Amino acid sequence: MKTNSNRSFYLIPYVVWMLLFVVAPIVLVGYFSLFDLHGNFSFVNYQNFFTSVYLKLTLSSFWYALIITGFTLLIAYPTAYWLTKTKHKQLWLLLIIIPSWINLLLKTYAFIGIFGVFGPINKFLELFGIGKQQILYTDFSFIFVSVYIFIPFMILPIFNSLDKMNPTLIDAARDLGSSTWNTFTKVIFPLTINGVKSGIQAVFIPSLSLFMITRLIAGNKVITLGTAIEQQFLVTQNWGMGSTIAVFLILFMVIIMILTGQKDKGELVNGHNK
């Protein structure tokens, strides 16, 4: 009884934190979404969200998030696989993770200089007679910078899944005559699917709400749900509509987490059935 009471006591800070910084903000967002621009109780914000303007905005956000996640996965999976085969894998993993510790705003401004008209990329193109190109404020620059920023968050969970996988399973598949492609599709990828799902959650969900990169790198030519929320709160001062978009963004995040949730009942890791 005493042990149970001690455990309950230690849970108090966690519960208080969750109530103040998770539950309360969500409740406030839901509350403000029920008021129009003039402060009157109304469901007009929810009606406006289902108009063509916001539906196109939502589809655009999902499209860019899908592209960013796809490119990130294509780069991260081979990289994570290569890391598991290197001698100093923990050191290489640390070098990949270190850039994520740098402030996002600093990295964004660094890419503004890199992709600028007088930046090193255009200087390099001039050496080949191509001339200066408008790289900044394009879809390419937006996707490139986003992929660069999110790659460590995709590599880490995939690396952990690959590193924990029993290598004898791969040897067994090859001994049975399985090709390299079949070994990957039938053995390696299914056993690391949970790491892929975690990586997708870590990349796709934040990609839906990007706003700093869209403003500084894409020059507001790319509008996402995060950009729309920022504009509603800071530009038009329509807190109700901004809160309504935030409510739907939260719902989208919950749906994505459910779809990419881990449902494994047992997994062979290092020869043991978990």
Tab-separated table of C-alpha atoms in Angstrom:
chain	number	residue	atom	x	y	z
A	1	MET	CA	0.000	0.000	0.000
A	2	LYS	CA	2.838	2.323	0.886
A	3	THR	CA	4.562	1.611	-2.435
A	4	ASN	CA	1.415	2.414	-4.376
A	5	SER	CA	0.955	5.682	-2.491
A	6	ASN	CA	4.563	6.663	-3.230
A	7	ARG	CA	4.043	5.966	-6.926
A	8	SER	CA	0.918	8.110	-6.923
A	9	PHE	CA	2.848	10.912	-5.245
A	10	TYR	CA	5.595	10.817	-7.895
A	11	LEU	CA	2.956	11.027	-10.637
A	12	ILE	CA	1.662	14.378	-9.374
A	13	PRO	CA	4.264	16.562	-11.193
A	14	TYR	CA	3.627	14.661	-14.426
A	15	VAL	CA	-0.150	15.008	-14.134
A	16	VAL	CA	0.118	18.718	-13.306
A	17	TRP	CA	2.448	19.258	-16.283
A	18	MET	CA	0.085	17.438	-18.645
A	19	LEU	CA	-2.935	19.390	-17.400
A	20	LEU	CA	-1.235	22.787	-17.684
A	21	PHE	CA	0.706	22.386	-20.915
A	22	VAL	CA	-1.230	19.758	-22.889
A	23	VAL	CA	-4.863	19.537	-21.829
A	24	ALA	CA	-5.416	23.224	-20.996
A	25	PRO	CA	-4.039	24.577	-24.321
A	26	ILE	CA	-6.153	22.111	-26.303
A	27	VAL	CA	-9.256	23.105	-24.335
A	28	LEU	CA	-8.513	26.803	-24.901
A	29	VAL	CA	-8.031	26.237	-28.638
A	30	GLY	CA	-11.350	24.415	-28.799
A	31	TYR	CA	-13.025	27.177	-26.793
A	32	PHE	CA	-11.755	30.039	-28.987
A	33	SER	CA	-12.727	28.156	-32.137
A	34	LEU	CA	-16.380	28.616	-31.177
A	35	PHE	CA	-16.267	32.424	-31.486
A	36	ASP	CA	-16.341	34.500	-34.648
A	37	LEU	CA	-14.265	37.581	-35.452
A	38	HIS	CA	-16.577	39.811	-33.367
A	39	GLY	CA	-16.497	37.543	-30.305
A	40	ASN	CA	-19.947	36.030	-30.817
A	41	PHE	CA	-20.572	32.344	-30.172
A	42	SER	CA	-20.881	30.694	-33.569
A	43	PHE	CA	-19.979	27.647	-35.655
A	44	VAL	CA	-19.148	29.847	-38.640
A	45	ASN	CA	-15.435	29.051	-38.358
A	46	TYR	CA	-16.098	25.345	-38.832
A	47	GLN	CA	-18.338	26.134	-41.792
A	48	ASN	CA	-15.610	28.281	-43.341
A	49	PHE	CA	-13.034	25.531	-42.917
A	50	PHE	CA	-14.985	23.303	-45.312
A	51	THR	CA	-14.964	25.916	-48.059
A	52	SER	CA	-12.784	25.453	-51.129
A	53	VAL	CA	-10.078	27.807	-49.847
A	54	TYR	CA	-9.271	25.866	-46.696
A	55	LEU	CA	-9.821	22.453	-48.288
A	56	LYS	CA	-7.238	23.324	-50.947
A	57	LEU	CA	-4.955	24.561	-48.181
A	58	THR	CA	-5.351	21.267	-46.313
A	59	LEU	CA	-4.670	19.179	-49.428
A	60	SER	CA	-1.623	21.330	-50.197
A	61	SER	CA	-0.292	20.822	-46.660
A	62	PHE	CA	-0.726	17.057	-46.901
A	63	TRP	CA	0.900	17.006	-50.349
A	64	TYR	CA	4.021	18.874	-49.219
A	65	ALA	CA	4.209	16.831	-46.007
A	66	LEU	CA	3.993	13.640	-48.075
A	67	ILE	CA	6.777	14.785	-50.419
A	68	ILE	CA	9.015	15.835	-47.528
A	69	THR	CA	8.404	12.554	-45.694
A	70	GLY	CA	8.995	10.501	-48.848
A	71	PHE	CA	12.343	12.124	-49.686
A	72	THR	CA	13.408	11.972	-46.052
A	73	LEU	CA	12.642	8.248	-45.894
A	74	LEU	CA	14.455	7.537	-49.181
A	75	ILE	CA	17.588	9.191	-47.823
A	76	ALA	CA	17.329	8.120	-44.196
A	77	TYR	CA	16.789	4.373	-44.639
A	78	PRO	CA	19.960	3.655	-46.683
A	79	THR	CA	21.888	6.001	-44.407
A	80	ALA	CA	20.678	4.221	-41.277
A	81	TYR	CA	21.477	0.841	-42.831
A	82	TRP	CA	24.978	2.019	-43.719
A	83	LEU	CA	25.492	3.334	-40.171
A	84	THR	CA	24.767	-0.104	-38.691
A	85	LYS	CA	27.571	-1.562	-40.841
A	86	THR	CA	30.242	1.004	-39.961
A	87	LYS	CA	32.874	0.480	-37.290
A	88	HIS	CA	32.209	3.692	-35.358
A	89	LYS	CA	28.456	3.834	-35.865
A	90	GLN	CA	27.707	5.723	-32.664
A	91	LEU	CA	30.158	8.458	-33.647
A	92	TRP	CA	28.660	8.787	-37.124
A	93	LEU	CA	25.162	8.835	-35.640
A	94	LEU	CA	26.197	11.619	-33.282
A	95	LEU	CA	27.576	13.671	-36.189
A	96	ILE	CA	24.224	13.322	-37.969
A	97	ILE	CA	22.238	14.289	-34.876
A	98	ILE	CA	24.374	17.312	-33.890
A	99	PRO	CA	22.874	19.648	-36.568
A	100	SER	CA	19.436	19.105	-35.010
A	101	TRP	CA	20.743	20.807	-31.852
A	102	ILE	CA	21.314	24.055	-33.745
A	103	ASN	CA	18.504	26.589	-33.589
A	104	LEU	CA	16.056	26.176	-36.466
A	105	LEU	CA	16.039	29.892	-37.224
A	106	LEU	CA	19.835	29.964	-37.561
A	107	LYS	CA	19.795	27.031	-39.995
A	108	THR	CA	17.047	28.679	-42.010
A	109	TYR	CA	18.974	31.936	-42.351
A	110	ALA	CA	22.076	29.948	-43.295
A	111	PHE	CA	20.193	28.426	-46.228
A	112	ILE	CA	18.958	31.879	-47.269
A	113	GLY	CA	22.600	32.804	-47.752
A	114	ILE	CA	23.449	29.507	-49.467
A	115	PHE	CA	20.559	29.644	-51.943
A	116	GLY	CA	20.667	33.417	-52.470
A	117	VAL	CA	21.475	35.040	-55.806
A	118	PHE	CA	24.996	35.826	-54.577
A	119	GLY	CA	25.322	32.615	-52.564
A	120	PRO	CA	27.816	29.761	-53.058
A	121	ILE	CA	25.363	27.638	-55.071
A	122	ASN	CA	24.977	30.334	-57.725
A	123	LYS	CA	28.737	30.969	-57.654
A	124	PHE	CA	29.240	27.274	-58.387
A	125	LEU	CA	26.725	27.379	-61.257
A	126	GLU	CA	28.515	30.369	-62.765
A	127	LEU	CA	31.694	28.299	-63.028
A	128	PHE	CA	29.907	26.064	-65.531
A	129	GLY	CA	28.423	28.981	-67.459
A	130	ILE	CA	24.881	28.319	-66.263
A	131	GLY	CA	24.460	31.749	-64.755
A	132	LYS	CA	22.607	32.877	-61.660
A	133	GLN	CA	19.356	31.078	-60.889
A	134	GLN	CA	16.474	31.960	-58.584
A	135	ILE	CA	16.776	29.010	-56.210
A	136	LEU	CA	15.407	30.720	-53.127
A	137	TYR	CA	11.636	31.161	-52.792
A	138	THR	CA	10.871	28.033	-54.805
A	139	ASP	CA	9.302	24.657	-54.055
A	140	PHE	CA	12.718	23.069	-54.487
A	141	SER	CA	14.379	25.179	-51.806
A	142	PHE	CA	11.461	24.668	-49.423
A	143	ILE	CA	11.482	20.877	-49.813
A	144	PHE	CA	15.293	20.678	-49.719
A	145	VAL	CA	15.610	22.645	-46.477
A	146	SER	CA	12.697	20.763	-44.878
A	147	VAL	CA	14.216	17.393	-45.765
A	148	TYR	CA	17.598	18.485	-44.404
A	149	ILE	CA	16.047	19.572	-41.100
A	150	PHE	CA	13.941	16.424	-40.613
A	151	ILE	CA	16.466	13.777	-41.728
A	152	PRO	CA	17.953	13.162	-38.216
A	153	PHE	CA	14.459	12.507	-36.840
A	154	MET	CA	13.899	9.842	-39.497
A	155	ILE	CA	17.349	8.253	-39.260
A	156	LEU	CA	17.360	7.722	-35.488
A	157	PRO	CA	14.298	5.401	-35.110
A	158	ILE	CA	15.198	3.460	-38.265
A	159	PHE	CA	18.780	3.059	-37.044
A	160	ASN	CA	17.549	1.732	-33.688
A	161	SER	CA	15.322	-0.834	-35.426
A	162	LEU	CA	18.089	-1.967	-37.764
A	163	ASP	CA	20.664	-2.109	-34.991
A	164	LYS	CA	18.426	-4.326	-32.819
A	165	MET	CA	17.582	-6.717	-35.652
A	166	ASN	CA	19.029	-10.222	-35.381
A	167	PRO	CA	21.634	-10.514	-38.193
A	168	THR	CA	21.264	-14.308	-38.283
A	169	LEU	CA	17.836	-13.831	-39.875
A	170	ILE	CA	19.485	-12.173	-42.870
A	171	ASP	CA	22.071	-14.937	-43.074
A	172	ALA	CA	19.309	-17.542	-42.929
A	173	ALA	CA	17.427	-15.869	-45.779
A	174	ARG	CA	20.550	-15.795	-47.935
A	175	ASP	CA	21.360	-19.440	-47.126
A	176	LEU	CA	17.889	-20.344	-48.354
A	177	GLY	CA	18.641	-18.710	-51.705
A	178	SER	CA	16.839	-15.419	-51.208
A	179	SER	CA	18.022	-12.557	-53.409
A	180	THR	CA	19.179	-9.238	-51.971
A	181	TRP	CA	15.902	-7.555	-52.929
A	182	ASN	CA	13.747	-10.363	-51.486
A	183	THR	CA	15.814	-10.340	-48.299
A	184	PHE	CA	15.171	-6.640	-47.930
A	185	THR	CA	11.438	-6.751	-48.753
A	186	LYS	CA	10.641	-9.991	-46.891
A	187	VAL	CA	12.976	-9.837	-43.901
A	188	ILE	CA	14.746	-6.527	-43.237
A	189	PHE	CA	11.981	-4.016	-43.977
A	190	PRO	CA	9.160	-5.899	-42.165
A	191	LEU	CA	11.333	-6.249	-39.060
A	192	THR	CA	12.138	-2.530	-39.061
A	193	ILE	CA	8.674	-1.262	-39.986
A	194	ASN	CA	8.105	0.092	-36.468
A	195	GLY	CA	11.170	2.309	-36.821
A	196	VAL	CA	9.863	3.530	-40.177
A	197	LYS	CA	6.476	4.301	-38.635
A	198	SER	CA	8.099	6.241	-35.798
A	199	GLY	CA	10.158	8.181	-38.312
A	200	ILE	CA	7.067	8.982	-40.374
A	201	GLN	CA	5.344	10.306	-37.266
A	202	ALA	CA	8.383	12.446	-36.406
A	203	VAL	CA	8.515	13.962	-39.905
A	204	PHE	CA	5.009	13.977	-41.391
A	205	ILE	CA	3.239	15.524	-38.409
A	206	PRO	CA	5.582	18.549	-38.009
A	207	SER	CA	5.618	18.999	-41.795
A	208	LEU	CA	1.893	19.740	-41.698
A	209	SER	CA	2.417	22.726	-39.419
A	210	LEU	CA	5.558	24.315	-40.878
A	211	PHE	CA	5.419	28.114	-40.997
A	212	MET	CA	8.897	29.573	-40.431
A	213	ILE	CA	10.449	27.769	-43.395
A	214	THR	CA	7.501	28.570	-45.650
A	215	ARG	CA	7.904	32.259	-44.870
A	216	LEU	CA	11.701	32.590	-45.015
A	217	ILE	CA	12.675	29.944	-47.586
A	218	ALA	CA	9.556	29.687	-49.754
A	219	GLY	CA	8.667	33.369	-49.490
A	220	ASN	CA	5.051	32.537	-48.578
A	221	LYS	CA	4.620	30.862	-51.973
A	222	VAL	CA	3.983	27.637	-50.057
A	223	ILE	CA	1.048	27.882	-47.657
A	224	THR	CA	0.537	25.180	-45.044
A	225	LEU	CA	-1.822	24.776	-42.110
A	226	GLY	CA	0.877	26.191	-39.836
A	227	THR	CA	1.221	29.275	-42.046
A	228	ALA	CA	-2.556	29.766	-42.060
A	229	ILE	CA	-2.687	29.578	-38.262
A	230	GLU	CA	0.092	32.159	-37.969
A	231	GLN	CA	-1.668	34.536	-40.360
A	232	GLN	CA	-5.025	34.201	-38.615
A	233	PHE	CA	-3.533	34.920	-35.189
A	234	LEU	CA	-0.940	37.587	-36.051
A	235	VAL	CA	-2.170	39.258	-39.251
A	236	THR	CA	-5.974	39.161	-39.412
A	237	GLN	CA	-6.337	38.826	-35.622
A	238	ASN	CA	-9.062	36.215	-36.164
A	239	TRP	CA	-8.314	33.977	-33.220
A	240	GLY	CA	-11.464	31.961	-33.766
A	241	MET	CA	-10.511	30.870	-37.280
A	242	GLY	CA	-6.906	30.278	-36.249
A	243	SER	CA	-8.095	28.084	-33.383
A	244	THR	CA	-10.430	26.192	-35.712
A	245	ILE	CA	-7.562	25.370	-38.074
A	246	ALA	CA	-5.524	24.295	-35.046
A	247	VAL	CA	-8.355	21.992	-33.919
A	248	PHE	CA	-8.387	20.236	-37.287
A	249	LEU	CA	-4.598	20.075	-37.296
A	250	ILE	CA	-4.699	18.297	-33.946
A	251	LEU	CA	-7.311	15.877	-35.308
A	252	PHE	CA	-5.136	15.167	-38.336
A	253	MET	CA	-2.173	14.497	-36.060
A	254	VAL	CA	-4.180	12.066	-33.933
A	255	ILE	CA	-5.398	10.214	-37.041
A	256	ILE	CA	-1.845	9.937	-38.388
A	257	MET	CA	-0.584	8.627	-35.058
A	258	ILE	CA	-3.346	6.000	-35.033
A	259	LEU	CA	-2.610	4.940	-38.620
A	260	THR	CA	1.129	4.690	-37.997
A	261	GLY	CA	0.806	3.219	-34.511
A	262	GLN	CA	2.822	0.162	-33.611
A	263	LYS	CA	0.639	-2.943	-33.487
A	264	ASP	CA	3.277	-5.642	-33.211
A	265	LYS	CA	2.307	-8.547	-30.983
A	266	GLY	CA	5.755	-10.053	-31.105
A	267	GLU	CA	9.047	-9.167	-32.683
A	268	LEU	CA	12.234	-11.152	-33.078
A	269	VAL	CA	15.042	-8.999	-31.794
A	270	ASN	CA	18.502	-10.517	-31.295
A	271	GLY	CA	17.031	-13.992	-31.308
A	272	HIS	CA	14.434	-13.412	-28.606
A	273	ASN	CA	10.672	-13.227	-28.975
A	274	LYS	CA	9.460	-10.015	-27.361
